[in-house]
PDB file of C-alpha atoms in Angstrom:
ATOM      1  CA  UNK A 431       0.000   0.000   0.000  1.00 38.00           C
ATOM      2  CA  UNK A 432       1.358   3.411  -0.927  1.00 47.00           C
ATOM      3  CA  UNK A 433       2.013   5.881   1.831  1.00 53.00           C
ATOM      4  CA  UNK A 434      -0.860   8.270   2.452  1.00 51.00           C
ATOM      5  CA  UNK A 435      -0.643  11.981   3.208  1.00 44.00           C
ATOM      6  CA  UNK A 436       0.288  12.549   6.837  1.00 51.00           C
ATOM      7  CA  UNK A 437       1.461   8.963   7.504  1.00 75.00           C
ATOM      8  CA  UNK A 438       4.791  10.170   8.921  1.00 91.00           C
ATOM      9  CA  UNK A 439       3.266  12.742  11.258  1.00 90.00           C
ATOM     10  CA  UNK A 440       3.566  10.622  14.388  1.00 95.00           C
ATOM     11  CA  UNK A 441       6.890   9.031  13.438  1.00 97.00           C
ATOM     12  CA  UNK A 442       8.855  12.205  12.749  1.00 98.00           C
ATOM     13  CA  UNK A 443      11.479  13.823  14.993  1.00 98.00           C
ATOM     14  CA  UNK A 444      13.650  16.907  14.567  1.00 98.00           C
ATOM     15  CA  UNK A 445      17.242  17.000  15.771  1.00 98.00           C
ATOM     16  CA  UNK A 446      18.089  19.785  18.185  1.00 98.00           C
ATOM     17  CA  UNK A 447      21.131  20.271  15.957  1.00 98.00           C
ATOM     18  CA  UNK A 448      18.828  22.807  14.247  1.00 98.00           C
ATOM     19  CA  UNK A 449      18.201  25.971  16.253  1.00 98.00           C
ATOM     20  CA  UNK A 450      14.611  26.124  15.009  1.00 98.00           C
ATOM     21  CA  UNK A 451      13.843  22.481  15.836  1.00 98.00           C
ATOM     22  CA  UNK A 452      12.118  23.020  19.242  1.00 98.00           C
ATOM     23  CA  UNK A 453       9.758  25.697  17.931  1.00 98.00           C
ATOM     24  CA  UNK A 454       9.008  23.756  14.750  1.00 98.00           C
ATOM     25  CA  UNK A 455       8.392  20.534  16.688  1.00 98.00           C
ATOM     26  CA  UNK A 456       5.962  22.219  19.084  1.00 98.00           C
ATOM     27  CA  UNK A 457       4.059  23.889  16.261  1.00 97.00           C
ATOM     28  CA  UNK A 458       3.672  20.653  14.298  1.00 96.00           C
ATOM     29  CA  UNK A 459       3.403  17.989  16.990  1.00 96.00           C
ATOM     30  CA  UNK A 460       6.727  16.327  16.104  1.00 98.00           C
ATOM     31  CA  UNK A 461       9.202  14.714  18.467  1.00 98.00           C
ATOM     32  CA  UNK A 462      12.747  15.894  19.191  1.00 98.00           C
ATOM     33  CA  UNK A 463      16.055  14.061  19.108  1.00 98.00           C
ATOM     34  CA  UNK A 464      18.346  15.525  21.764  1.00 98.00           C
ATOM     35  CA  UNK A 465      21.812  16.220  20.310  1.00 98.00           C
ATOM     36  CA  UNK A 466      23.321  18.130  23.235  1.00 98.00           C
ATOM     37  CA  UNK A 467      25.113  15.056  24.592  1.00 98.00           C
ATOM     38  CA  UNK A 468      26.809  13.881  21.394  1.00 97.00           C
ATOM     39  CA  UNK A 469      29.896  15.307  23.114  1.00 96.00           C
ATOM     40  CA  UNK A 470      30.444  13.039  26.111  1.00 97.00           C
ATOM     41  CA  UNK A 471      31.998  15.708  28.333  1.00 96.00           C
ATOM     42  CA  UNK A 472      28.634  17.505  28.402  1.00 97.00           C
ATOM     43  CA  UNK A 473      27.519  14.740  30.774  1.00 97.00           C
ATOM     44  CA  UNK A 474      30.308  15.618  33.215  1.00 96.00           C
ATOM     45  CA  UNK A 475      31.392  18.900  34.829  1.00 91.00           C
ATOM     46  CA  UNK A 476      29.088  21.077  32.710  1.00 94.00           C
ATOM     47  CA  UNK A 477      26.126  18.711  32.952  1.00 97.00           C
ATOM     48  CA  UNK A 478      23.881  21.184  34.778  1.00 97.00           C
ATOM     49  CA  UNK A 479      24.348  23.692  31.963  1.00 98.00           C
ATOM     50  CA  UNK A 480      23.634  21.235  29.139  1.00 98.00           C
ATOM     51  CA  UNK A 481      20.801  19.540  30.990  1.00 98.00           C
ATOM     52  CA  UNK A 482      19.178  22.954  31.351  1.00 98.00           C
ATOM     53  CA  UNK A 483      19.648  23.651  27.643  1.00 98.00           C
ATOM     54  CA  UNK A 484      18.132  20.295  26.690  1.00 98.00           C
ATOM     55  CA  UNK A 485      15.191  20.584  29.070  1.00 98.00           C
ATOM     56  CA  UNK A 486      14.347  24.052  27.770  1.00 98.00           C
ATOM     57  CA  UNK A 487      14.368  22.750  24.207  1.00 98.00           C
ATOM     58  CA  UNK A 488      12.173  19.712  24.915  1.00 98.00           C
ATOM     59  CA  UNK A 489       9.636  21.611  27.015  1.00 98.00           C
ATOM     60  CA  UNK A 490       6.178  20.933  25.610  1.00 97.00           C
ATOM     61  CA  UNK A 491       7.365  18.032  23.420  1.00 98.00           C
ATOM     62  CA  UNK A 492       6.217  14.565  24.466  1.00 95.00           C
ATOM     63  CA  UNK A 493       8.132  12.303  22.037  1.00 98.00           C
ATOM     64  CA  UNK A 494      11.898  12.143  22.487  1.00 98.00           C
ATOM     65  CA  UNK A 495      14.988  10.300  21.249  1.00 98.00           C
ATOM     66  CA  UNK A 496      18.484  10.701  22.719  1.00 98.00           C
ATOM     67  CA  UNK A 497      21.593  10.761  20.563  1.00 98.00           C
ATOM     68  CA  UNK A 498      24.325   9.192  22.690  1.00 98.00           C
ATOM     69  CA  UNK A 499      27.915  10.516  22.730  1.00 98.00           C
ATOM     70  CA  UNK A 500      30.180   9.164  19.997  1.00 97.00           C
ATOM     71  CA  UNK A 501      33.562  10.938  19.902  1.00 94.00           C
ATOM     72  CA  UNK A 502      36.400   8.374  20.200  1.00 94.00           C
ATOM     73  CA  UNK A 503      33.972   5.668  21.351  1.00 96.00           C
ATOM     74  CA  UNK A 504      34.139   2.210  19.803  1.00 94.00           C
ATOM     75  CA  UNK A 505      32.519  -1.025  21.036  1.00 94.00           C
ATOM     76  CA  UNK A 506      35.231  -3.083  19.314  1.00 93.00           C
ATOM     77  CA  UNK A 507      38.210  -1.140  20.663  1.00 93.00           C
ATOM     78  CA  UNK A 508      41.442  -3.142  20.803  1.00 92.00           C
ATOM     79  CA  UNK A 509      42.686  -1.582  24.056  1.00 94.00           C
ATOM     80  CA  UNK A 510      40.566  -2.929  26.963  1.00 95.00           C
ATOM     81  CA  UNK A 511      40.801   0.402  28.783  1.00 97.00           C
ATOM     82  CA  UNK A 512      39.372   2.200  25.743  1.00 95.00           C
ATOM     83  CA  UNK A 513      36.627  -0.411  25.579  1.00 96.00           C
ATOM     84  CA  UNK A 514      35.828   0.318  29.213  1.00 97.00           C
ATOM     85  CA  UNK A 515      35.468   4.040  28.448  1.00 97.00           C
ATOM     86  CA  UNK A 516      32.958   3.230  25.690  1.00 97.00           C
ATOM     87  CA  UNK A 517      30.911   1.078  28.061  1.00 97.00           C
ATOM     88  CA  UNK A 518      30.950   3.743  30.793  1.00 97.00           C
ATOM     89  CA  UNK A 519      29.816   6.454  28.382  1.00 98.00           C
ATOM     90  CA  UNK A 520      26.987   4.309  27.006  1.00 98.00           C
ATOM     91  CA  UNK A 521      25.917   3.469  30.562  1.00 98.00           C
ATOM     92  CA  UNK A 522      25.796   7.199  31.284  1.00 98.00           C
ATOM     93  CA  UNK A 523      23.681   7.721  28.179  1.00 98.00           C
ATOM     94  CA  UNK A 524      21.161   5.042  29.166  1.00 98.00           C
ATOM     95  CA  UNK A 525      20.848   6.540  32.647  1.00 98.00           C
ATOM     96  CA  UNK A 526      20.474  10.045  31.202  1.00 98.00           C
ATOM     97  CA  UNK A 527      17.840   8.882  28.739  1.00 98.00           C
ATOM     98  CA  UNK A 528      15.870   7.398  31.625  1.00 98.00           C
ATOM     99  CA  UNK A 529      15.893  10.758  33.400  1.00 98.00           C
ATOM    100  CA  UNK A 530      14.157  12.260  30.353  1.00 98.00           C
ATOM    101  CA  UNK A 531      11.713   9.364  30.020  1.00 98.00           C
ATOM    102  CA  UNK A 532      13.422   8.218  26.807  1.00 98.00           C
ATOM    103  CA  UNK A 533      13.787   4.589  25.737  1.00 97.00           C
ATOM    104  CA  UNK A 534      15.151   5.066  22.185  1.00 98.00           C
ATOM    105  CA  UNK A 535      18.863   5.940  21.950  1.00 98.00           C
ATOM    106  CA  UNK A 536      21.029   6.443  18.865  1.00 98.00           C
ATOM    107  CA  UNK A 537      24.582   5.050  19.142  1.00 98.00           C
ATOM    108  CA  UNK A 538      27.304   5.277  16.505  1.00 98.00           C
ATOM    109  CA  UNK A 539      28.876   2.037  15.338  1.00 97.00           C
ATOM    110  CA  UNK A 540      32.439   3.235  15.996  1.00 96.00           C
ATOM    111  CA  UNK A 541      33.861   1.579  12.892  1.00 96.00           C
ATOM    112  CA  UNK A 542      37.059   3.135  11.465  1.00 94.00           C
ATOM    113  CA  UNK A 543      38.259   1.873   8.065  1.00 95.00           C
ATOM    114  CA  UNK A 544      41.891   0.692   7.882  1.00 91.00           C
ATOM    115  CA  UNK A 545      41.979   0.404  11.677  1.00 92.00           C
ATOM    116  CA  UNK A 546      39.546  -2.477  12.219  1.00 92.00           C
ATOM    117  CA  UNK A 547      39.216  -5.523  10.000  1.00 93.00           C
ATOM    118  CA  UNK A 548      35.528  -5.845   9.136  1.00 95.00           C
ATOM    119  CA  UNK A 549      35.171  -9.393  10.475  1.00 95.00           C
ATOM    120  CA  UNK A 550      36.970  -8.459  13.693  1.00 95.00           C
ATOM    121  CA  UNK A 551      34.784  -5.388  14.104  1.00 97.00           C
ATOM    122  CA  UNK A 552      31.607  -7.454  13.781  1.00 98.00           C
ATOM    123  CA  UNK A 553      32.790 -10.167  16.165  1.00 97.00           C
ATOM    124  CA  UNK A 554      33.938  -7.724  18.857  1.00 96.00           C
ATOM    125  CA  UNK A 555      30.829  -5.554  18.510  1.00 98.00           C
ATOM    126  CA  UNK A 556      28.532  -8.562  18.933  1.00 98.00           C
ATOM    127  CA  UNK A 557      30.325  -9.496  22.158  1.00 98.00           C
ATOM    128  CA  UNK A 558      30.144  -5.917  23.438  1.00 98.00           C
ATOM    129  CA  UNK A 559      26.445  -5.363  22.767  1.00 98.00           C
ATOM    130  CA  UNK A 560      25.367  -8.766  24.104  1.00 98.00           C
ATOM    131  CA  UNK A 561      27.150  -8.020  27.366  1.00 98.00           C
ATOM    132  CA  UNK A 562      25.934  -4.414  27.505  1.00 98.00           C
ATOM    133  CA  UNK A 563      22.273  -5.347  27.080  1.00 98.00           C
ATOM    134  CA  UNK A 564      22.207  -8.060  29.762  1.00 98.00           C
ATOM    135  CA  UNK A 565      20.889  -5.820  32.529  1.00 97.00           C
ATOM    136  CA  UNK A 566      19.012  -3.232  30.456  1.00 98.00           C
ATOM    137  CA  UNK A 567      15.230  -2.634  30.576  1.00 97.00           C
ATOM    138  CA  UNK A 568      13.075  -4.695  28.222  1.00 97.00           C
ATOM    139  CA  UNK A 569      11.628  -1.556  26.595  1.00 97.00           C
ATOM    140  CA  UNK A 570      15.027  -0.044  25.744  1.00 98.00           C
ATOM    141  CA  UNK A 571      15.837   0.329  22.059  1.00 98.00           C
ATOM    142  CA  UNK A 572      19.389   1.129  20.987  1.00 98.00           C
ATOM    143  CA  UNK A 573      19.654   1.982  17.291  1.00 98.00           C
ATOM    144  CA  UNK A 574      23.090   1.460  15.739  1.00 98.00           C
ATOM    145  CA  UNK A 575      24.009   4.182  13.241  1.00 98.00           C
ATOM    146  CA  UNK A 576      26.251   3.772  10.205  1.00 98.00           C
ATOM    147  CA  UNK A 577      28.983   6.398   9.834  1.00 98.00           C
ATOM    148  CA  UNK A 578      32.099   5.196   7.971  1.00 97.00           C
ATOM    149  CA  UNK A 579      30.862   1.808   6.717  1.00 98.00           C
ATOM    150  CA  UNK A 580      30.931   1.359   2.929  1.00 98.00           C
ATOM    151  CA  UNK A 581      28.026  -1.101   2.913  1.00 98.00           C
ATOM    152  CA  UNK A 582      25.167  -2.052   5.250  1.00 98.00           C
ATOM    153  CA  UNK A 583      26.386  -5.611   5.808  1.00 98.00           C
ATOM    154  CA  UNK A 584      28.569  -5.123   8.898  1.00 98.00           C
ATOM    155  CA  UNK A 585      25.831  -3.528  10.968  1.00 98.00           C
ATOM    156  CA  UNK A 586      23.223  -5.966   9.674  1.00 98.00           C
ATOM    157  CA  UNK A 587      25.492  -8.813  10.805  1.00 98.00           C
ATOM    158  CA  UNK A 588      25.939  -7.248  14.251  1.00 98.00           C
ATOM    159  CA  UNK A 589      22.219  -6.831  14.882  1.00 98.00           C
ATOM    160  CA  UNK A 590      21.404 -10.254  13.420  1.00 98.00           C
ATOM    161  CA  UNK A 591      24.011 -12.011  15.573  1.00 98.00           C
ATOM    162  CA  UNK A 592      23.225 -10.124  18.788  1.00 98.00           C
ATOM    163  CA  UNK A 593      19.627 -11.230  18.158  1.00 98.00           C
ATOM    164  CA  UNK A 594      18.043  -8.969  20.759  1.00 98.00           C
ATOM    165  CA  UNK A 595      14.979  -6.809  20.074  1.00 98.00           C
ATOM    166  CA  UNK A 596      16.653  -4.017  22.058  1.00 98.00           C
ATOM    167  CA  UNK A 597      19.301  -3.522  19.341  1.00 98.00           C
ATOM    168  CA  UNK A 598      18.153  -2.275  15.935  1.00 98.00           C
ATOM    169  CA  UNK A 599      19.651  -0.217  13.138  1.00 98.00           C
ATOM    170  CA  UNK A 600      19.594   3.503  12.409  1.00 98.00           C
ATOM    171  CA  UNK A 601      20.240   4.243   8.767  1.00 98.00           C
ATOM    172  CA  UNK A 602      21.899   7.609   8.299  1.00 98.00           C
ATOM    173  CA  UNK A 603      21.216   8.221   4.634  1.00 98.00           C
ATOM    174  CA  UNK A 604      23.665  11.125   4.385  1.00 98.00           C
ATOM    175  CA  UNK A 605      26.533   9.038   5.740  1.00 98.00           C
ATOM    176  CA  UNK A 606      25.607   6.105   3.516  1.00 98.00           C
ATOM    177  CA  UNK A 607      25.520   8.339   0.453  1.00 98.00           C
ATOM    178  CA  UNK A 608      29.098   9.491   1.056  1.00 98.00           C
ATOM    179  CA  UNK A 609      30.636   6.148   2.053  1.00 98.00           C
ATOM    180  CA  UNK A 610      28.810   3.577  -0.110  1.00 98.00           C
ATOM    181  CA  UNK A 611      30.801   1.411  -2.501  1.00 97.00           C
ATOM    182  CA  UNK A 612      29.311  -0.918  -5.130  1.00 96.00           C
ATOM    183  CA  UNK A 613      25.791  -0.412  -3.810  1.00 98.00           C
ATOM    184  CA  UNK A 614      23.085   2.119  -4.516  1.00 98.00           C
ATOM    185  CA  UNK A 615      21.554   4.081  -1.688  1.00 98.00           C
ATOM    186  CA  UNK A 616      18.185   2.550  -2.554  1.00 98.00           C
ATOM    187  CA  UNK A 617      19.626  -0.971  -2.241  1.00 98.00           C
ATOM    188  CA  UNK A 618      21.308  -0.070   1.070  1.00 98.00           C
ATOM    189  CA  UNK A 619      17.992   1.189   2.413  1.00 98.00           C
ATOM    190  CA  UNK A 620      16.118  -1.905   1.261  1.00 98.00           C
ATOM    191  CA  UNK A 621      18.738  -4.172   2.844  1.00 98.00           C
ATOM    192  CA  UNK A 622      18.391  -2.708   6.344  1.00 98.00           C
ATOM    193  CA  UNK A 623      14.579  -2.653   6.464  1.00 98.00           C
ATOM    194  CA  UNK A 624      14.133  -5.923   8.457  1.00 98.00           C
ATOM    195  CA  UNK A 625      16.439  -4.563  11.178  1.00 98.00           C
ATOM    196  CA  UNK A 626      15.488  -0.899  11.066  1.00 98.00           C
ATOM    197  CA  UNK A 627      14.377   1.048  14.134  1.00 98.00           C
ATOM    198  CA  UNK A 628      15.244   4.616  13.195  1.00 98.00           C
ATOM    199  CA  UNK A 629      16.533   6.808  10.351  1.00 98.00           C
ATOM    200  CA  UNK A 630      18.489  10.038  10.062  1.00 98.00           C
ATOM    201  CA  UNK A 631      17.445  12.133   7.081  1.00 98.00           C
ATOM    202  CA  UNK A 632      19.677  14.802   5.549  1.00 98.00           C
ATOM    203  CA  UNK A 633      21.098  15.442   2.092  1.00 98.00           C
ATOM    204  CA  UNK A 634      24.533  16.182   0.619  1.00 98.00           C
ATOM    205  CA  UNK A 635      26.479  16.319  -2.636  1.00 98.00           C
ATOM    206  CA  UNK A 636      28.102  12.934  -2.055  1.00 97.00           C
ATOM    207  CA  UNK A 637      31.446  14.357  -0.922  1.00 96.00           C
ATOM    208  CA  UNK A 638      30.937  15.850   2.551  1.00 96.00           C
ATOM    209  CA  UNK A 639      28.642  15.350   5.544  1.00 97.00           C
ATOM    210  CA  UNK A 640      26.773  18.622   4.999  1.00 97.00           C
ATOM    211  CA  UNK A 641      23.585  17.816   6.936  1.00 98.00           C
ATOM    212  CA  UNK A 642      21.844  19.871   4.278  1.00 98.00           C
ATOM    213  CA  UNK A 643      18.102  20.160   3.772  1.00 98.00           C
ATOM    214  CA  UNK A 644      16.158  17.269   2.269  1.00 98.00           C
ATOM    215  CA  UNK A 645      15.984  18.953  -1.152  1.00 97.00           C
ATOM    216  CA  UNK A 646      19.592  20.223  -1.151  1.00 97.00           C
ATOM    217  CA  UNK A 647      21.802  17.480  -2.565  1.00 98.00           C
ATOM    218  CA  UNK A 648      22.044  14.496  -4.879  1.00 98.00           C
ATOM    219  CA  UNK A 649      19.992  12.027  -2.811  1.00 98.00           C
ATOM    220  CA  UNK A 650      16.566  11.167  -4.201  1.00 98.00           C
ATOM    221  CA  UNK A 651      15.111  11.756  -0.765  1.00 98.00           C
ATOM    222  CA  UNK A 652      11.512  11.217  -1.829  1.00 97.00           C
ATOM    223  CA  UNK A 653      12.321   7.666  -2.949  1.00 98.00           C
ATOM    224  CA  UNK A 654      14.396   6.896   0.160  1.00 98.00           C
ATOM    225  CA  UNK A 655      11.701   8.145   2.531  1.00 97.00           C
ATOM    226  CA  UNK A 656       9.056   6.112   0.730  1.00 96.00           C
ATOM    227  CA  UNK A 657      11.175   2.959   1.010  1.00 97.00           C
ATOM    228  CA  UNK A 658      11.546   3.487   4.766  1.00 97.00           C
ATOM    229  CA  UNK A 659       7.990   4.634   5.424  1.00 95.00           C
ATOM    230  CA  UNK A 660       6.360   1.823   3.487  1.00 94.00           C
ATOM    231  CA  UNK A 661       8.916  -0.897   4.211  1.00 96.00           C
ATOM    232  CA  UNK A 662       9.279  -0.573   7.984  1.00 96.00           C
ATOM    233  CA  UNK A 663       6.262   1.006   9.625  1.00 94.00           C
ATOM    234  CA  UNK A 664       7.747   0.644  13.140  1.00 94.00           C
ATOM    235  CA  UNK A 665      10.727   2.843  12.261  1.00 97.00           C
ATOM    236  CA  UNK A 666      10.933   6.437  13.443  1.00 98.00           C
ATOM    237  CA  UNK A 667      12.689   9.153  11.429  1.00 98.00           C
ATOM    238  CA  UNK A 668      14.675  12.240  12.453  1.00 98.00           C
ATOM    239  CA  UNK A 669      15.412  15.257  10.292  1.00 98.00           C
ATOM    240  CA  UNK A 670      19.088  15.776  11.164  1.00 98.00           C
ATOM    241  CA  UNK A 671      19.410  18.981   9.159  1.00 98.00           C
ATOM    242  CA  UNK A 672      21.018  22.301  10.073  1.00 98.00           C
ATOM    243  CA  UNK A 673      17.607  23.955   9.699  1.00 98.00           C
ATOM    244  CA  UNK A 674      14.323  22.195  10.395  1.00 98.00           C
ATOM    245  CA  UNK A 675      11.526  24.313   8.896  1.00 98.00           C
ATOM    246  CA  UNK A 676      12.587  24.238   5.199  1.00 98.00           C
ATOM    247  CA  UNK A 677      12.724  20.429   5.233  1.00 98.00           C
ATOM    248  CA  UNK A 678       9.426  20.218   7.109  1.00 98.00           C
ATOM    249  CA  UNK A 679       7.898  22.395   4.391  1.00 98.00           C
ATOM    250  CA  UNK A 680       9.341  20.055   1.756  1.00 98.00           C
ATOM    251  CA  UNK A 681       7.845  17.008   3.490  1.00 97.00           C
ATOM    252  CA  UNK A 682       4.484  18.764   3.568  1.00 96.00           C
ATOM    253  CA  UNK A 683       4.729  19.674  -0.103  1.00 96.00           C
ATOM    254  CA  UNK A 684       5.467  16.031  -0.978  1.00 95.00           C
ATOM    255  CA  UNK A 685       2.515  14.799   1.091  1.00 93.00           C
ATOM    256  CA  UNK A 686       4.488  12.953   3.766  1.00 95.00           C
ATOM    257  CA  UNK A 687       3.005  15.095   6.556  1.00 95.00           C
ATOM    258  CA  UNK A 688      -0.059  17.270   6.930  1.00 89.00           C
TER     259      UNK A 688
END
């Protein structure tokens, strides 16, 4: 069945990366994805400041996602002390999400080409996430985001092998468009659908992570959104653009929202 006008209304979030996201979300009944803690140190000495910023932004918004910290964090780190830092930061993120009443958290995969062999990265990540999820609430949903992967297969393998409903995928279509090799963006999107929990939507020219508006780049965003919206109706979607309102207007023009 083709997507009907307004079908994405209750599944759409705006990243607080955009200054106009809180106002736009409140005016349209969208959710917000909190980006203030992508930098892990914001959970430490300056936490009161950043917590205040986040709580002001989410005031009046009742659907929330948390983007966990990601700088230098990798669940397949070779050094056990580095691996411990990743676990501690993710534990902080889960606790923080709970304080906001959030059960959906975006985590980066941590893959770095030419540093980790792909098979090693998958094996170590599976071990990490199985252990991490052992004591987590049953309603938690971690969504694993692609960043530097050149195909969807590594993250599909991780989620498939962990085999836990609390770990799903987040397709970042902008990242995939830049990094993909020997696969179309449409094929990448189709491949992740059975494992998909969330999506990051932003456009680019295929050379840099611009986080540009949905209509500002080479991605056929209308096709990609339709694949996600029709192929995985449980998936939520975040506009991770530098400005929210222009892309919201585009979605409305295309009939995705009212």
